[in-house]
C-alpha cells in the first residue's frame, strides 16, 4: 500500500501543473474569474510537455496517452496530435533480462543462444529465435511490467473522479467510463494468448485471399507473456522503392489496404486496429503482410450492423440516420435533444459540402467537433474502428496522394451489397406489413356485404358533426389516397405493373389533401 501511495503522489505531482493550467483556462483564478484566451501555440507547447511527462511516468501512461489521442470526446485536437506521437516511443530498459522470461515459459524448446532482438515497444520486445529447430518470431512482454501497470491503472482509477469533478457537463458522459476503457484496452494488449486468438481468426478469414498474408501463430506454445509466431519478413509498404522491387503499383496497394481493412471491420467483425506503416509490409510475391495484433478488436454482430448503418448514413449524408446510429452505438445519450443534434450535424455536412478534398479524418473531426456541446462518448470498439479508418486513409494517401477514401467506402458498401442489404431489410418490412394486412383484406367483401344489407334494411345510423366543406374534402382525399396505396400494395403481386399507376394517383390525392387540410 505504501508503494501505491508513493506512486499516486508522484503521478499527482507530475500532472498537477497541467491540471492547474487547464483550470485557469476556464477560470483565471481557478475558483473564480472569467475564462482566458490561450493561443494555440501555448496549447501546443503544453501538449508537448504532457507527452514528455507521460513518457517519464511509464508504460501505462504511454498507453493511456495513445488511447486519449483517439478520443475527440475528451481531448482537443492539438493535444490529440501531440499524444499520437507516443505510438513509436520506447521507454527505458527495466534492467531485467527478457531471455529469462522466454526460458521460463518455453523451457528447453527454445535455443537461448539464438535469441536475437528485432524491435521494442512500450509493452513488449520482439526477437527471433530457434524453437524446436525452427526459426520463429517471439513477442515477449517486458519483465515485471504487468504488476506495475496494474498499480498504475489503480492510480488512474483513483484520479478519474478528481478529473470528473472539474470536467464540463458534456464531458462527464465520457469521463465516467474512461478508467474502464483504459483498463480493458491495456490489459487485453498485455494478454498474448488473446492476441494469438485474434491472429488465428483473422488468418482464417483471409485464408483464401491471395492479396494478404497473416503470419501463422503457434497457440500451443504461446503463453500470456510470450507469443510464438511464424517469422516472416517484408519491406515496409511506404519505403521508397519497396513496391517497385516486387512489381506492385502503389495505387493498387492503396486500394488493397483499404479493401482489406474495410472487409475486416464491416464484414468479418474481427479486425487489426493498428495499421500504421510500421505494421504493414509487402512480401517478395507482392502480398500485403500485417504485423502486430496487440491492438485488435472483435465486434458483436449487433455492433457491426450499427457501424455499417453509420457508414451508410455518412455516405448518404443522412443526418437522422447518423443520429440513430450514434445513439445505437452508445456514442450519444438516448436522451439527447435530437433536434439540436440534427441541426449541428446538418451544419457539419454543409461545412464539408463545398470542399473538394474531403477525407475520412475531416468527416469525423468535423462531426465530433460539432458534438462537443452534447453529452457523447466513444466506446473503445467504435473508437478503434474509427481509428482504423483514419490511419488506413493516411497510409493510402502516402502511397497514392490522390486516393479518395470516402469514395472508396461508398463503392465498398455498394460492391459488397451492404446498401442492397438495407434495401432488402426495408422491403422485408413492407412485405411483412402486407402479409399482416391480407387477412383483413380477405374479410373485407363479407363485411361490405353485411354493411350493404343493413343499408338496404334502413338499419344503418351514422352520427356526424357539422364540418366546413374544406375539412370534408381533405378527409375524402386522405381516404382515397390511403385506399389507392393499399390497392397498389396488393397489385405488386400482379404480373403487370399496375401498382405504379395506383401509387401515382395516390400521390396526387395526397398532395390535394395537404393543400386542403
mmCIF file of C-alpha atoms in Angstrom, residues 430 434-435 437-442 444-445 483-496 498-499 503:
data_model
loop_
_atom_site.group_PDB
_atom_site.id
_atom_site.type_symbol
_atom_site.label_atom_id
_atom_site.label_comp_id
_atom_site.label_asym_id
_atom_site.label_seq_id
_atom_site.Cartn_x
_atom_site.Cartn_y
_atom_site.Cartn_z
ATOM 1 C CA UNK A 430 -43.080 -3.797 -46.237
ATOM 2 C CA UNK A 434 -48.688 -6.540 -46.457
ATOM 3 C CA UNK A 435 -48.921 -10.147 -45.246
ATOM 4 C CA UNK A 437 -52.964 -6.907 -43.845
ATOM 5 C CA UNK A 438 -54.033 -9.717 -46.212
ATOM 6 C CA UNK A 439 -56.385 -11.488 -43.687
ATOM 7 C CA UNK A 440 -58.173 -8.211 -43.011
ATOM 8 C CA UNK A 441 -58.464 -7.509 -46.745
ATOM 9 C CA UNK A 442 -59.771 -11.067 -47.347
ATOM 10 C CA UNK A 444 -63.459 -7.109 -46.467
ATOM 11 C CA UNK A 445 -66.062 -8.457 -49.057
ATOM 12 C CA UNK A 483 -57.167 3.218 -50.417
ATOM 13 C CA UNK A 484 -55.059 3.646 -53.550
ATOM 14 C CA UNK A 485 -51.834 2.920 -51.653
ATOM 15 C CA UNK A 486 -53.346 -0.250 -50.138
ATOM 16 C CA UNK A 487 -54.609 -1.351 -53.556
ATOM 17 C CA UNK A 488 -51.177 -0.683 -55.067
ATOM 18 C CA UNK A 489 -49.543 -2.843 -52.388
ATOM 19 C CA UNK A 490 -51.869 -5.721 -53.312
ATOM 20 C CA UNK A 491 -51.192 -5.197 -57.030
ATOM 21 C CA UNK A 492 -47.437 -5.752 -56.508
ATOM 22 C CA UNK A 493 -48.238 -9.480 -56.690
ATOM 23 C CA UNK A 494 -49.704 -8.987 -60.210
ATOM 24 C CA UNK A 495 -47.509 -9.650 -63.246
ATOM 25 C CA UNK A 496 -48.405 -6.268 -64.807
ATOM 26 C CA UNK A 498 -50.478 -1.621 -62.330
ATOM 27 C CA UNK A 499 -49.216 -0.654 -58.863
ATOM 28 C CA UNK A 503 -49.185 4.961 -56.452
#
